[in-house]
Amino acid sequence: DVRLAESGGGSVQAGASLRLSCAASGDLNENVCVRWFRQTPGKEREGVAAIGRFTISKDNANDILHLQMENLKPEDTGMYYCGAYYGTACSDDYCISTPKWCYWGRGTQVTVSS
């Protein structure tokens, strides 16, 4: 099993930056894939890796996945989650298509005001 805990969310003004963290624990073998997702109002959960203003980095020593978000916009408002699964290929698709088969954290709220 994988346990995930997100942190770092908050309320910011448009244009600000935030750094989210996802601390992973449990059975973190070489096949575990941990990804960042978000759910914004009125939309389905989506992966965030392809958003150009966002950068994902990994602290291997501490099993933490960071999400650095720059130039935040009001449309970035939502709940940010990390999700994980065991597999040989690591992508957003598995947790998006089969969320019940992924491990999820409780999420951290990001609110961006204009």
Short mmCIF file of N, CA and C in Angstrom, two decimals:
data_model
loop_
_atom_site.label_atom_id
_atom_site.label_comp_id
_atom_site.label_asym_id
_atom_site.label_seq_id
_atom_site.Cartn_x
_atom_site.Cartn_y
_atom_site.Cartn_z
N ASP A 1 0.83 -1.19 0.00
CA ASP A 1 0.00 0.00 0.00
C ASP A 1 0.88 1.26 0.00
N VAL A 2 0.29 2.33 -0.49
CA VAL A 2 0.97 3.63 -0.49
C VAL A 2 0.10 4.63 0.27
N ARG A 3 0.73 5.39 1.11
CA ARG A 3 0.02 6.47 1.82
C ARG A 3 0.57 7.79 1.34
N LEU A 4 -0.34 8.72 1.09
CA LEU A 4 0.04 10.00 0.51
C LEU A 4 -0.52 11.14 1.35
N ALA A 5 0.27 12.17 1.53
CA ALA A 5 -0.19 13.33 2.31
C ALA A 5 0.26 14.60 1.61
N GLU A 6 -0.72 15.36 1.13
CA GLU A 6 -0.43 16.61 0.45
C GLU A 6 -0.40 17.77 1.44
N SER A 7 0.40 18.77 1.12
CA SER A 7 0.45 19.98 1.94
C SER A 7 0.88 21.15 1.09
N GLY A 8 0.73 22.35 1.62
CA GLY A 8 1.23 23.54 0.96
C GLY A 8 0.19 24.40 0.28
N GLY A 9 -1.06 23.97 0.27
CA GLY A 9 -2.09 24.77 -0.36
C GLY A 9 -2.38 26.04 0.42
N GLY A 10 -3.19 26.89 -0.17
CA GLY A 10 -3.56 28.13 0.50
C GLY A 10 -4.31 29.05 -0.42
N SER A 11 -4.55 30.25 0.07
CA SER A 11 -5.25 31.28 -0.70
C SER A 11 -4.24 32.34 -1.11
N VAL A 12 -4.17 32.60 -2.40
CA VAL A 12 -3.20 33.55 -2.93
C VAL A 12 -3.87 34.45 -3.96
N GLN A 13 -3.18 35.52 -4.31
CA GLN A 13 -3.64 36.41 -5.38
C GLN A 13 -3.15 35.88 -6.72
N ALA A 14 -3.85 36.22 -7.77
CA ALA A 14 -3.41 35.86 -9.11
C ALA A 14 -2.00 36.36 -9.34
N GLY A 15 -1.20 35.54 -10.00
CA GLY A 15 0.20 35.88 -10.27
C GLY A 15 1.17 35.34 -9.24
N ALA A 16 0.65 34.89 -8.12
CA ALA A 16 1.52 34.36 -7.06
C ALA A 16 2.00 32.95 -7.40
N SER A 17 2.88 32.46 -6.56
CA SER A 17 3.41 31.10 -6.69
C SER A 17 3.08 30.31 -5.43
N LEU A 18 2.99 29.03 -5.60
CA LEU A 18 2.82 28.11 -4.48
C LEU A 18 3.62 26.86 -4.75
N ARG A 19 4.08 26.25 -3.67
CA ARG A 19 4.78 24.98 -3.77
C ARG A 19 4.04 23.96 -2.93
N LEU A 20 3.51 22.96 -3.59
CA LEU A 20 2.83 21.88 -2.91
C LEU A 20 3.78 20.71 -2.71
N SER A 21 3.52 19.96 -1.67
CA SER A 21 4.34 18.78 -1.40
C SER A 21 3.44 17.57 -1.21
N CYS A 22 3.92 16.44 -1.66
CA CYS A 22 3.22 15.17 -1.47
C CYS A 22 4.20 14.21 -0.83
N ALA A 23 3.96 13.90 0.42
CA ALA A 23 4.82 12.96 1.14
C ALA A 23 4.26 11.56 0.98
N ALA A 24 5.09 10.68 0.47
CA ALA A 24 4.66 9.30 0.23
C ALA A 24 5.30 8.37 1.25
N SER A 25 4.57 7.37 1.66
CA SER A 25 5.10 6.38 2.59
C SER A 25 4.44 5.04 2.29
N GLY A 26 4.98 4.01 2.90
CA GLY A 26 4.45 2.67 2.65
C GLY A 26 5.41 1.88 1.78
N ASP A 27 4.86 1.05 0.94
CA ASP A 27 5.67 0.20 0.06
C ASP A 27 6.03 0.97 -1.19
N LEU A 28 7.14 1.69 -1.13
CA LEU A 28 7.56 2.53 -2.26
C LEU A 28 8.62 1.80 -3.06
N ASN A 29 8.24 0.69 -3.68
CA ASN A 29 9.20 -0.05 -4.49
C ASN A 29 9.41 0.64 -5.83
N GLU A 30 10.24 0.04 -6.68
CA GLU A 30 10.64 0.72 -7.92
C GLU A 30 9.48 0.84 -8.91
N ASN A 31 8.39 0.14 -8.67
CA ASN A 31 7.25 0.19 -9.59
C ASN A 31 6.17 1.18 -9.19
N VAL A 32 6.39 1.90 -8.09
CA VAL A 32 5.35 2.84 -7.68
C VAL A 32 5.45 4.11 -8.52
N CYS A 33 4.30 4.59 -8.95
CA CYS A 33 4.21 5.81 -9.74
C CYS A 33 3.36 6.81 -8.95
N VAL A 34 3.91 7.95 -8.68
CA VAL A 34 3.17 9.00 -7.95
C VAL A 34 3.04 10.21 -8.86
N ARG A 35 1.83 10.73 -8.99
CA ARG A 35 1.55 11.83 -9.91
C ARG A 35 0.71 12.89 -9.19
N TRP A 36 0.73 14.09 -9.76
CA TRP A 36 -0.10 15.18 -9.24
C TRP A 36 -1.35 15.36 -10.11
N PHE A 37 -2.47 15.61 -9.44
CA PHE A 37 -3.74 15.84 -10.11
C PHE A 37 -4.45 17.02 -9.45
N ARG A 38 -5.48 17.50 -10.13
CA ARG A 38 -6.30 18.51 -9.49
C ARG A 38 -7.75 18.33 -9.94
N GLN A 39 -8.62 18.84 -9.11
CA GLN A 39 -10.03 18.89 -9.48
C GLN A 39 -10.51 20.31 -9.26
N THR A 40 -10.81 20.97 -10.35
CA THR A 40 -11.29 22.34 -10.29
C THR A 40 -12.80 22.35 -10.43
N PRO A 41 -13.46 23.38 -9.94
CA PRO A 41 -14.93 23.41 -9.93
C PRO A 41 -15.53 23.16 -11.30
N GLY A 42 -16.44 22.21 -11.36
CA GLY A 42 -17.15 21.92 -12.59
C GLY A 42 -16.39 21.06 -13.57
N LYS A 43 -15.20 20.63 -13.20
CA LYS A 43 -14.40 19.81 -14.12
C LYS A 43 -14.02 18.49 -13.47
N GLU A 44 -13.68 17.54 -14.30
CA GLU A 44 -13.23 16.25 -13.80
C GLU A 44 -11.77 16.36 -13.35
N ARG A 45 -11.39 15.41 -12.54
CA ARG A 45 -10.00 15.38 -12.08
C ARG A 45 -9.06 15.25 -13.27
N GLU A 46 -7.96 15.98 -13.23
CA GLU A 46 -7.03 15.97 -14.35
C GLU A 46 -5.60 15.98 -13.83
N GLY A 47 -4.70 15.47 -14.65
CA GLY A 47 -3.28 15.56 -14.33
C GLY A 47 -2.78 16.96 -14.59
N VAL A 48 -1.72 17.35 -13.89
CA VAL A 48 -1.21 18.72 -14.02
C VAL A 48 0.19 18.76 -14.62
N ALA A 49 0.76 17.63 -14.94
CA ALA A 49 2.16 17.60 -15.40
C ALA A 49 2.38 18.41 -16.67
N ALA A 50 1.35 18.53 -17.50
CA ALA A 50 1.51 19.19 -18.80
C ALA A 50 1.27 20.70 -18.74
N ILE A 51 0.92 21.22 -17.58
CA ILE A 51 0.69 22.65 -17.46
C ILE A 51 2.05 23.35 -17.41
N GLY A 52 2.29 24.20 -18.36
CA GLY A 52 3.61 24.81 -18.51
C GLY A 52 4.08 25.64 -17.34
N ARG A 53 3.14 26.19 -16.58
CA ARG A 53 3.50 27.03 -15.43
C ARG A 53 3.83 26.19 -14.20
N PHE A 54 3.66 24.89 -14.31
CA PHE A 54 3.86 23.99 -13.18
C PHE A 54 5.09 23.12 -13.40
N THR A 55 5.85 22.91 -12.34
CA THR A 55 7.03 22.06 -12.40
C THR A 55 6.96 21.03 -11.29
N ILE A 56 7.18 19.80 -11.65
CA ILE A 56 7.17 18.71 -10.67
C ILE A 56 8.60 18.25 -10.43
N SER A 57 8.95 18.12 -9.17
CA SER A 57 10.28 17.63 -8.82
C SER A 57 10.17 16.61 -7.70
N LYS A 58 11.17 15.79 -7.58
CA LYS A 58 11.12 14.72 -6.60
C LYS A 58 12.30 14.80 -5.66
N ASP A 59 12.02 14.72 -4.38
CA ASP A 59 13.04 14.62 -3.35
C ASP A 59 13.13 13.14 -2.99
N ASN A 60 14.06 12.45 -3.64
CA ASN A 60 14.14 11.00 -3.47
C ASN A 60 14.54 10.61 -2.06
N ALA A 61 15.36 11.44 -1.45
CA ALA A 61 15.84 11.09 -0.10
C ALA A 61 14.70 11.05 0.91
N ASN A 62 13.68 11.88 0.67
CA ASN A 62 12.60 11.98 1.64
C ASN A 62 11.26 11.49 1.09
N ASP A 63 11.27 10.93 -0.11
CA ASP A 63 10.04 10.42 -0.74
C ASP A 63 8.95 11.50 -0.78
N ILE A 64 9.34 12.66 -1.27
CA ILE A 64 8.40 13.77 -1.41
C ILE A 64 8.37 14.21 -2.86
N LEU A 65 7.17 14.40 -3.37
CA LEU A 65 6.99 14.92 -4.73
C LEU A 65 6.47 16.34 -4.61
N HIS A 66 7.22 17.28 -5.20
CA HIS A 66 6.83 18.68 -5.09
C HIS A 66 6.13 19.14 -6.38
N LEU A 67 5.24 20.08 -6.22
CA LEU A 67 4.59 20.73 -7.36
C LEU A 67 4.77 22.23 -7.19
N GLN A 68 5.64 22.79 -8.01
CA GLN A 68 5.87 24.23 -7.99
C GLN A 68 4.96 24.88 -9.02
N MET A 69 4.13 25.80 -8.55
CA MET A 69 3.16 26.44 -9.43
C MET A 69 3.47 27.93 -9.50
N GLU A 70 3.63 28.42 -10.71
CA GLU A 70 3.99 29.82 -10.94
C GLU A 70 2.84 30.55 -11.63
N ASN A 71 2.81 31.87 -11.43
CA ASN A 71 1.84 32.72 -12.11
C ASN A 71 0.43 32.13 -12.02
N LEU A 72 0.01 31.88 -10.82
CA LEU A 72 -1.29 31.23 -10.62
C LEU A 72 -2.44 32.10 -11.11
N LYS A 73 -3.45 31.45 -11.63
CA LYS A 73 -4.62 32.10 -12.18
C LYS A 73 -5.85 31.65 -11.41
N PRO A 74 -6.91 32.45 -11.44
CA PRO A 74 -8.13 32.02 -10.73
C PRO A 74 -8.64 30.65 -11.18
N GLU A 75 -8.43 30.31 -12.44
CA GLU A 75 -8.88 29.00 -12.92
C GLU A 75 -8.05 27.84 -12.39
N ASP A 76 -6.97 28.15 -11.69
CA ASP A 76 -6.20 27.09 -11.02
C ASP A 76 -6.81 26.73 -9.67
N THR A 77 -7.81 27.44 -9.26
CA THR A 77 -8.47 27.15 -7.98
C THR A 77 -9.06 25.75 -7.98
N GLY A 78 -8.77 25.01 -6.95
CA GLY A 78 -9.31 23.67 -6.85
C GLY A 78 -8.58 22.86 -5.79
N MET A 79 -8.93 21.59 -5.72
CA MET A 79 -8.27 20.67 -4.79
C MET A 79 -7.19 19.94 -5.55
N TYR A 80 -6.01 19.93 -4.96
CA TYR A 80 -4.86 19.28 -5.58
C TYR A 80 -4.54 18.00 -4.83
N TYR A 81 -4.41 16.92 -5.57
CA TYR A 81 -4.18 15.60 -5.00
C TYR A 81 -2.94 14.96 -5.60
N CYS A 82 -2.32 14.09 -4.84
CA CYS A 82 -1.41 13.17 -5.48
C CYS A 82 -2.04 11.79 -5.46
N GLY A 83 -1.76 11.09 -6.52
CA GLY A 83 -2.28 9.75 -6.70
C GLY A 83 -1.13 8.81 -7.02
N ALA A 84 -1.28 7.56 -6.66
CA ALA A 84 -0.19 6.60 -6.87
C ALA A 84 -0.74 5.24 -7.26
N TYR A 85 0.07 4.50 -7.99
CA TYR A 85 -0.27 3.13 -8.34
C TYR A 85 1.02 2.38 -8.60
N TYR A 86 0.92 1.07 -8.64
CA TYR A 86 2.06 0.23 -8.99
C TYR A 86 1.93 -0.15 -10.46
N GLY A 87 2.96 0.14 -11.23
CA GLY A 87 2.93 -0.20 -12.65
C GLY A 87 4.28 -0.03 -13.27
N THR A 88 4.42 -0.51 -14.49
CA THR A 88 5.70 -0.42 -15.18
C THR A 88 5.83 0.86 -15.99
N ALA A 89 4.73 1.50 -16.30
CA ALA A 89 4.74 2.78 -17.01
C ALA A 89 4.09 3.82 -16.11
N CYS A 90 4.69 4.97 -16.06
CA CYS A 90 4.20 6.02 -15.14
C CYS A 90 3.57 7.14 -15.95
N SER A 91 2.28 7.33 -15.77
CA SER A 91 1.59 8.41 -16.46
C SER A 91 0.35 8.78 -15.66
N ASP A 92 -0.33 9.85 -16.11
CA ASP A 92 -1.56 10.27 -15.45
C ASP A 92 -2.74 9.38 -15.82
N ASP A 93 -2.63 8.71 -16.95
CA ASP A 93 -3.79 8.06 -17.54
C ASP A 93 -4.44 7.02 -16.64
N TYR A 94 -3.61 6.24 -15.94
CA TYR A 94 -4.16 5.13 -15.17
C TYR A 94 -5.08 5.64 -14.07
N CYS A 95 -4.62 6.61 -13.31
CA CYS A 95 -5.44 7.12 -12.21
C CYS A 95 -6.63 7.94 -12.70
N ILE A 96 -6.51 8.54 -13.88
CA ILE A 96 -7.65 9.27 -14.43
C ILE A 96 -8.72 8.29 -14.90
N SER A 97 -8.30 7.22 -15.56
CA SER A 97 -9.27 6.28 -16.12
C SER A 97 -9.81 5.29 -15.10
N THR A 98 -8.98 4.94 -14.11
CA THR A 98 -9.41 3.97 -13.10
C THR A 98 -9.06 4.48 -11.72
N PRO A 99 -9.70 5.55 -11.28
CA PRO A 99 -9.33 6.16 -10.00
C PRO A 99 -9.48 5.25 -8.80
N LYS A 100 -10.39 4.28 -8.87
CA LYS A 100 -10.59 3.43 -7.70
C LYS A 100 -9.43 2.47 -7.50
N TRP A 101 -8.58 2.32 -8.49
CA TRP A 101 -7.42 1.45 -8.38
C TRP A 101 -6.16 2.21 -7.99
N CYS A 102 -6.31 3.47 -7.70
CA CYS A 102 -5.16 4.27 -7.28
C CYS A 102 -5.26 4.60 -5.81
N TYR A 103 -4.12 4.90 -5.23
CA TYR A 103 -4.06 5.42 -3.88
C TYR A 103 -4.14 6.95 -3.98
N TRP A 104 -4.89 7.54 -3.09
CA TRP A 104 -5.06 8.99 -3.12
C TRP A 104 -4.80 9.59 -1.75
N GLY A 105 -4.24 10.81 -1.77
CA GLY A 105 -4.18 11.58 -0.55
C GLY A 105 -5.49 12.32 -0.35
N ARG A 106 -5.58 13.08 0.73
CA ARG A 106 -6.80 13.82 1.03
C ARG A 106 -6.89 15.11 0.23
N GLY A 107 -5.77 15.53 -0.33
CA GLY A 107 -5.77 16.75 -1.12
C GLY A 107 -5.43 17.98 -0.32
N THR A 108 -5.05 19.02 -1.04
CA THR A 108 -4.79 20.32 -0.43
C THR A 108 -5.45 21.38 -1.30
N GLN A 109 -6.16 22.30 -0.68
CA GLN A 109 -6.94 23.28 -1.41
C GLN A 109 -6.07 24.46 -1.85
N VAL A 110 -6.23 24.83 -3.11
CA VAL A 110 -5.58 26.03 -3.65
C VAL A 110 -6.68 26.98 -4.11
N THR A 111 -6.64 28.19 -3.61
CA THR A 111 -7.62 29.19 -4.00
C THR A 111 -6.87 30.41 -4.52
N VAL A 112 -7.17 30.80 -5.76
CA VAL A 112 -6.51 31.93 -6.39
C VAL A 112 -7.55 33.00 -6.67
N SER A 113 -7.36 34.16 -6.10
CA SER A 113 -8.31 35.26 -6.31
C SER A 113 -7.73 36.28 -7.28
N SER A 114 -8.64 36.92 -7.99
CA SER A 114 -8.21 37.88 -9.02
C SER A 114 -8.00 39.26 -8.43
#
